[in-house]
Coordinates of C-alpha atoms in Angstrom, one line a residue:
X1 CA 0.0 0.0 0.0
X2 CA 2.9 1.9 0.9
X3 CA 4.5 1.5 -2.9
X4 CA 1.0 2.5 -4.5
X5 CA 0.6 5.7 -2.4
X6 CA 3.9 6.9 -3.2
X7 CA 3.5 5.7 -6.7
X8 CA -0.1 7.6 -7.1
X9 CA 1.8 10.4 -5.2
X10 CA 4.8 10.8 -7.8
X11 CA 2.5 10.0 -11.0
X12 CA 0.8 13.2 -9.8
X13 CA 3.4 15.3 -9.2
X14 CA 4.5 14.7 -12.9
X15 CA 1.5 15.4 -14.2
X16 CA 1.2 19.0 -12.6
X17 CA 5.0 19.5 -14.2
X18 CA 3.1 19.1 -17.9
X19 CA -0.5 20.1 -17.2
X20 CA -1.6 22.7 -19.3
X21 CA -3.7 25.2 -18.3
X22 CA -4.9 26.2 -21.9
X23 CA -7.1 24.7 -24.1
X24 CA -6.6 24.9 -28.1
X25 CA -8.3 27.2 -29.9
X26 CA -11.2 25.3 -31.4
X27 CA -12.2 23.2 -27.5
X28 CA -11.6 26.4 -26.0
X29 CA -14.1 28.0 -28.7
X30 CA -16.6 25.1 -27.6
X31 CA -16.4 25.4 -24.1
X32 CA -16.7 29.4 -23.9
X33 CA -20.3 28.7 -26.0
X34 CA -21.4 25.9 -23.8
X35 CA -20.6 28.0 -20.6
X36 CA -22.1 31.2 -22.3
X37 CA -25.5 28.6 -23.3
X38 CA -25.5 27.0 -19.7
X39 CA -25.5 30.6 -18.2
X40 CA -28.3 32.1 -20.2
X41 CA -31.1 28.9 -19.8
X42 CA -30.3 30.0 -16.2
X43 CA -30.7 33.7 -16.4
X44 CA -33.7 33.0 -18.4
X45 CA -35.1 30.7 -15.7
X46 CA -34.2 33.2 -12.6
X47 CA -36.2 35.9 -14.8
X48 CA -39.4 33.8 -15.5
X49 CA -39.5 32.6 -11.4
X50 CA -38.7 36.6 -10.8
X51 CA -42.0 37.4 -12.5
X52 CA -43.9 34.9 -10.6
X53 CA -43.7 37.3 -7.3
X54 CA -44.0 41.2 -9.4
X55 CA -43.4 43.3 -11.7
X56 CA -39.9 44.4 -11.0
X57 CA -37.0 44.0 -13.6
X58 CA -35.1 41.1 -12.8
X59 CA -32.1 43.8 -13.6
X60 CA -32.8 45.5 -10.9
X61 CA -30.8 43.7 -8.2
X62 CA -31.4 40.0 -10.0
X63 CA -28.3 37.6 -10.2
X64 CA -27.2 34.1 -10.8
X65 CA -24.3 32.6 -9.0
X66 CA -22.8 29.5 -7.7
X67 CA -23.6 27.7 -11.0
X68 CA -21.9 24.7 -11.6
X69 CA -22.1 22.1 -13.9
X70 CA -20.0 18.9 -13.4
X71 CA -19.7 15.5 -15.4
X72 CA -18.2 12.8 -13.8
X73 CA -17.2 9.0 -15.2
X74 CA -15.9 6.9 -12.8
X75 CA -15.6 3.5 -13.0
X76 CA -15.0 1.1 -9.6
X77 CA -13.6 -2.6 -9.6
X78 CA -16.5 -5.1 -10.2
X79 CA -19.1 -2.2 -10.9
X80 CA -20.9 -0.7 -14.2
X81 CA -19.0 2.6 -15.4
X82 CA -21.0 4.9 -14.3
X83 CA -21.4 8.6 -16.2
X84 CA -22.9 11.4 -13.6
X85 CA -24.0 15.0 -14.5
X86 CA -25.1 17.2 -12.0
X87 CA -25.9 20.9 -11.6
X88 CA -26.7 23.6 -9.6
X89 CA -27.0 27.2 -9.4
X90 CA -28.7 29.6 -6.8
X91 CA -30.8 32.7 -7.8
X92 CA -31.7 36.1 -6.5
X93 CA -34.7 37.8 -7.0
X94 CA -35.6 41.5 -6.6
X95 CA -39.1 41.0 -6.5
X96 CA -38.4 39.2 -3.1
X97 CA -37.1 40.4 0.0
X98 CA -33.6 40.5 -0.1
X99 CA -32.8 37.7 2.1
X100 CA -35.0 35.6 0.1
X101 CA -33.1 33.2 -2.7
X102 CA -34.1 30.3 -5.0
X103 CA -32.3 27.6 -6.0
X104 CA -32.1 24.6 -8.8
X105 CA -30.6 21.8 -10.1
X106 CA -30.0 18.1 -10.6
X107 CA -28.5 15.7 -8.6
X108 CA -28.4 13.0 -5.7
X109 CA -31.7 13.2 -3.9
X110 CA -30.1 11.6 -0.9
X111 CA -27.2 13.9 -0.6
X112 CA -29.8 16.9 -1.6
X113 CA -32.0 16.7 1.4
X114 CA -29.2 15.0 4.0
X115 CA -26.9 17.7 3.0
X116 CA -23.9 15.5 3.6
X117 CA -20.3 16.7 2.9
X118 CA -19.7 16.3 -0.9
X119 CA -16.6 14.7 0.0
X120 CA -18.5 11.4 1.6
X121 CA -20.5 11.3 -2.0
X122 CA -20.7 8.1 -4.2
X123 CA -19.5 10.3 -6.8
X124 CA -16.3 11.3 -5.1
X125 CA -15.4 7.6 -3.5
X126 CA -15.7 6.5 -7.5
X127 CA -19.2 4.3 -6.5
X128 CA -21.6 3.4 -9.2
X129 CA -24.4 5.3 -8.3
X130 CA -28.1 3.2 -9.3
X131 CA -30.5 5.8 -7.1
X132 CA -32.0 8.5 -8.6
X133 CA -30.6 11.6 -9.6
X134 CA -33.4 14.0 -9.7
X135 CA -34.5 17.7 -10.8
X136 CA -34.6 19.8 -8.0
X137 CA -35.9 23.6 -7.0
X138 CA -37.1 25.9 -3.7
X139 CA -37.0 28.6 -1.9
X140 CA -34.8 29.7 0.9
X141 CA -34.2 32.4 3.6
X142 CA -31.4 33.7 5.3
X143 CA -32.2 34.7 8.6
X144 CA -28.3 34.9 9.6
X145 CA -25.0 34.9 8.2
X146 CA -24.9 31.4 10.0
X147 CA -28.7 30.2 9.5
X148 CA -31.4 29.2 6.5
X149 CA -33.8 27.5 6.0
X150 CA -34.9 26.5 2.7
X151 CA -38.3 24.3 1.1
X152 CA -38.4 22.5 -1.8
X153 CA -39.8 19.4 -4.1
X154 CA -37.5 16.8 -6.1
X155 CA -38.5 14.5 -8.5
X156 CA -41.9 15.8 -9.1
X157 CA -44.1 17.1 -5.9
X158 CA -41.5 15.5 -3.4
X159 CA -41.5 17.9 -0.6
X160 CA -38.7 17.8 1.6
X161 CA -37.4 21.1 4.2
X162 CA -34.4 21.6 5.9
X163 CA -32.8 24.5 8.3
X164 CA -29.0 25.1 8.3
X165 CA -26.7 26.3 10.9
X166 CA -23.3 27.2 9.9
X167 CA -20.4 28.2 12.0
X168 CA -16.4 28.3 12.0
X169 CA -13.7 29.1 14.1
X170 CA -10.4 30.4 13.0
X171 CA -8.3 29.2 15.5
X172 CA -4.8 31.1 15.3
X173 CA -3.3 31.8 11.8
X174 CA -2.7 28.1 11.1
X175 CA -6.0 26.7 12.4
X176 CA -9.6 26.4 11.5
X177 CA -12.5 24.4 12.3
X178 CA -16.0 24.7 10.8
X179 CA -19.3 23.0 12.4
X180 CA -22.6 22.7 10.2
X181 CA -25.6 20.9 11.7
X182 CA -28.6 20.5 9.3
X183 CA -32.2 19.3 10.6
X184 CA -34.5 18.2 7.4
X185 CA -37.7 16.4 6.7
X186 CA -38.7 14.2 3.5
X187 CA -41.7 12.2 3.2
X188 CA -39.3 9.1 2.9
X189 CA -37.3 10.1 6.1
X190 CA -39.2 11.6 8.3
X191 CA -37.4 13.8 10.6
X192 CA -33.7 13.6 9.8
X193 CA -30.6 15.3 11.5
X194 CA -26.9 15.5 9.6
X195 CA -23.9 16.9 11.4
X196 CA -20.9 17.5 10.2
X197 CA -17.4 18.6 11.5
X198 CA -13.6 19.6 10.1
X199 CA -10.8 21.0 11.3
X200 CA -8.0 22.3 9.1
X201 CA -4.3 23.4 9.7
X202 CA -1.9 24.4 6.9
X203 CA 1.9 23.7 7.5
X204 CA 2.9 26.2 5.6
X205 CA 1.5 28.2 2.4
X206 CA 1.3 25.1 0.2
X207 CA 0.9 22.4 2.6
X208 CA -2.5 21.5 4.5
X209 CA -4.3 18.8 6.3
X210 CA -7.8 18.3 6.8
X211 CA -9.9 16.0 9.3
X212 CA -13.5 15.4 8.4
X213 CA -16.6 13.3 9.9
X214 CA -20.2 13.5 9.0
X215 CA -23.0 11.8 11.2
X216 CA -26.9 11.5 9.8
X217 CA -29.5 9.4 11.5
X218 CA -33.6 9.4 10.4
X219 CA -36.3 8.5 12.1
X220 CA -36.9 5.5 9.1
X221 CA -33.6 4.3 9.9
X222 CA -32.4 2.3 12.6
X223 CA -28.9 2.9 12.1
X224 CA -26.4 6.5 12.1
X225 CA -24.8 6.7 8.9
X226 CA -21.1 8.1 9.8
X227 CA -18.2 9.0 7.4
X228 CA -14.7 10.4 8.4
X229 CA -12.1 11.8 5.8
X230 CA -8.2 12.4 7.0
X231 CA -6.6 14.1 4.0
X232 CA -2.9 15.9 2.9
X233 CA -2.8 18.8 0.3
X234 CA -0.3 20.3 -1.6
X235 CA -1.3 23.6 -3.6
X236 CA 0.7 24.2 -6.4
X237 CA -1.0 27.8 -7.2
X238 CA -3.8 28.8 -9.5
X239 CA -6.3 26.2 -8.2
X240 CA -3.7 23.2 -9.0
X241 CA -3.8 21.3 -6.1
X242 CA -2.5 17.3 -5.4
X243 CA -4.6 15.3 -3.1
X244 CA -4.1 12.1 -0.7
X245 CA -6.9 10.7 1.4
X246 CA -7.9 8.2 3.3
X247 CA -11.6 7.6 3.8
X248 CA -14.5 5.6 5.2
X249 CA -18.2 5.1 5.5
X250 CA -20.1 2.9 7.6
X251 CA -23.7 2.5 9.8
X252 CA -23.7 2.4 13.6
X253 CA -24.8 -1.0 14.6
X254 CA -24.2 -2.7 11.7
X255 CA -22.3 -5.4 12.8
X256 CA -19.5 -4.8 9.8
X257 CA -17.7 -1.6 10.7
X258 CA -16.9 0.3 7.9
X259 CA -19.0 -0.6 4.8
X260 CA -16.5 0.9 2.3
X261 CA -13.4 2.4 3.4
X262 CA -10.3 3.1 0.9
X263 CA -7.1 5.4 0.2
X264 CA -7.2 8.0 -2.7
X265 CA -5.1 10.4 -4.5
X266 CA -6.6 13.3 -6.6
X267 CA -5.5 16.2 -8.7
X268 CA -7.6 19.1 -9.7
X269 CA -6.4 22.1 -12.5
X270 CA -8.2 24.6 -14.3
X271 CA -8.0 23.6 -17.8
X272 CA -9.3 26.7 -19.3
X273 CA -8.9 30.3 -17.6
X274 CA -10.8 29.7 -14.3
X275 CA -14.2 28.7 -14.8
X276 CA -13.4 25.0 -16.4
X277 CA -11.8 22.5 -13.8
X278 CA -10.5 19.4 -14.7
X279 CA -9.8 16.6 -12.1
X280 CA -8.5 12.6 -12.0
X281 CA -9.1 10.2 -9.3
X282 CA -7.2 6.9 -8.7
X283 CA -8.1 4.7 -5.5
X284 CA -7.8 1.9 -3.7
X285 CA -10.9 0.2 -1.3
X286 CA -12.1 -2.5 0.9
X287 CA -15.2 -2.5 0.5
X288 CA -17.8 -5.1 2.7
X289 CA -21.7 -6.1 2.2
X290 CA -23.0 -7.2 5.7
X291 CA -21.4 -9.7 8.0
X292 CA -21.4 -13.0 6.0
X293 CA -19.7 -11.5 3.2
X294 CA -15.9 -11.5 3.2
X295 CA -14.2 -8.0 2.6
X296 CA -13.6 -6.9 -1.0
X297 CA -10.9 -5.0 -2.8
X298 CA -11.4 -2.6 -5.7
X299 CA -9.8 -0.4 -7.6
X300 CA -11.2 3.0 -8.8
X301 CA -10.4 6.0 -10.9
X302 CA -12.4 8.5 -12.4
X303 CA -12.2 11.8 -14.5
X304 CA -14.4 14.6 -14.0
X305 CA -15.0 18.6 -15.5
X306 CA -16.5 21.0 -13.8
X307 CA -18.0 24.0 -15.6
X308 CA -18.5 27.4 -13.3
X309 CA -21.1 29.8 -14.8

């Protein structure tokens, strides 16, 4: 494991000596029309919910921001290849109080209304993914810089509600730590309750480490779900930054421990200016059913774009 780690570590490093951060002239062409075509479907849509609530230009104070759009194929060990796309992007509206937002998009329903870390997603430990990846849109409010609470429907008429509490702690100048508790409700959950925790310290200007664990338990489930994430980083300027983490997911009471637990290495570029980030994933996992299966091994890797409008 040791060989592989340092392997992963040094293929990586090469890569970033050769990456290039510029696309030619024709891709680049392609991707500055899709990112201009993704952006104005979601202007469009921001205007027409705008109208729903008055008569006021959606100029006048309206914006779209945090829009992504990210493809993923990753392919696991003894699984399908699997090919995700997922997108979201969060509206203002003037003709709504200003602490008022909407929001939209597509993806995992389960990590939508849990609000678990991205980190802990099947996406990102390179897991075929066979749930549903559904439409989403809803309404939230700001009543502090640290809470929300927001209402929505996936998939249809899905209700589901959830309020947010946020709050971090810089803790001298090399320390930070960052709590987030999230409460929701879905008609298949019930009443649910995610927490989640890090705590980050850099090194030095290029070097960090970050400790992460998530908890969520339902009142449908009989088990808390739990991931943790210990993880090195070494920034190599301009959003380039080499990853290695260790990782694992399991359910309280189980009787397995950890259900999936593994070792990966990541890098992440932008491959044109800064809106279009690139990324590859190669890991390593043990991965194990319920308690009369024997534990698994599997190798992963993936490739992903993300797209920032």
């Amino acid at each position: 494991m040791r060989r592989w780690a340092l392997a992963c570590w040094l293929g990586c490093e090469t890569a970033a000596a050769y990456a290039q951060e510029t696309l030619p002239e024709p891709a680049a062409e392609v991707a500055e029309s899709a990112r201009t075509t993704v952006r104005s479907m979601a202007v469009w849509l921001a205007r027409g919910v705008d109208s729903w609530f008055g008569d006021r230009p959606f100029e006048d104070g309206g914006k779209v921001s945090d829009g992504r759009l990210s493809t993923a194929l990753m392919l696991r060990q003894h699984d399908n290849p699997d090919l995700d796309v997922r997108f979201n992007a969060r509206f203002r509206l003037p003709n709504v109080e200003e602490r008022l937002y909407a929001f939209i998009g597509r993806d995992d329903e389960r990590d939508l209304i849990t609000d678990r870390p991205g980190a802990f997603s099947r996406q990102d430990r390179l897991l075929e993914d066979t749930r549903d990846r559904d439409f989403f849109a809803g309404l939230g409010r700001s009543l502090t810089d640290s809470i929300d609470l927001r209402v929505g429907v996936r998939g249809g008429l899905n209700l589901f509600a959830q309020a947010r509490y946020r709050h971090d702690w810089l803790i001298g100048d090399d320390d930070r730590a960052d709590f987030r508790q999230t409460v929701f409700w879905s008609l298949e959950d019930h009443l649910g309750s995610t927490t989640a925790f890090s705590y980050e310290h850099a090194f030095s200007p290029v070097w960090a480490a970050r400790w992460l664990n998530s908890a969520t338990i339902t009142q449908a489930s009989k088990h808390v779900e739990w991931s943790t994430l210990l993880g090195a980083y070494r920034s190599f300027g301009d959003e380039r930054l080499l990853a290695l983490e260790s990782l694992a997911t399991g359910e309280a009471g189980s009787g397995i421990g950890p259900s999936d637990y593994g070792v990966q290495v990541r890098w992440e570029q932008p491959i044109h200016e800064d809106w279009l980030i690139g990324g590859v994933v190669l890991g390593h996992f043990w991965p194990r059913e319920d308690e009369d299966s024997p534990r698994e091994r599997a190798w992963g890797v993936g490739v992903n774009l993300k797209l920032r409008f």
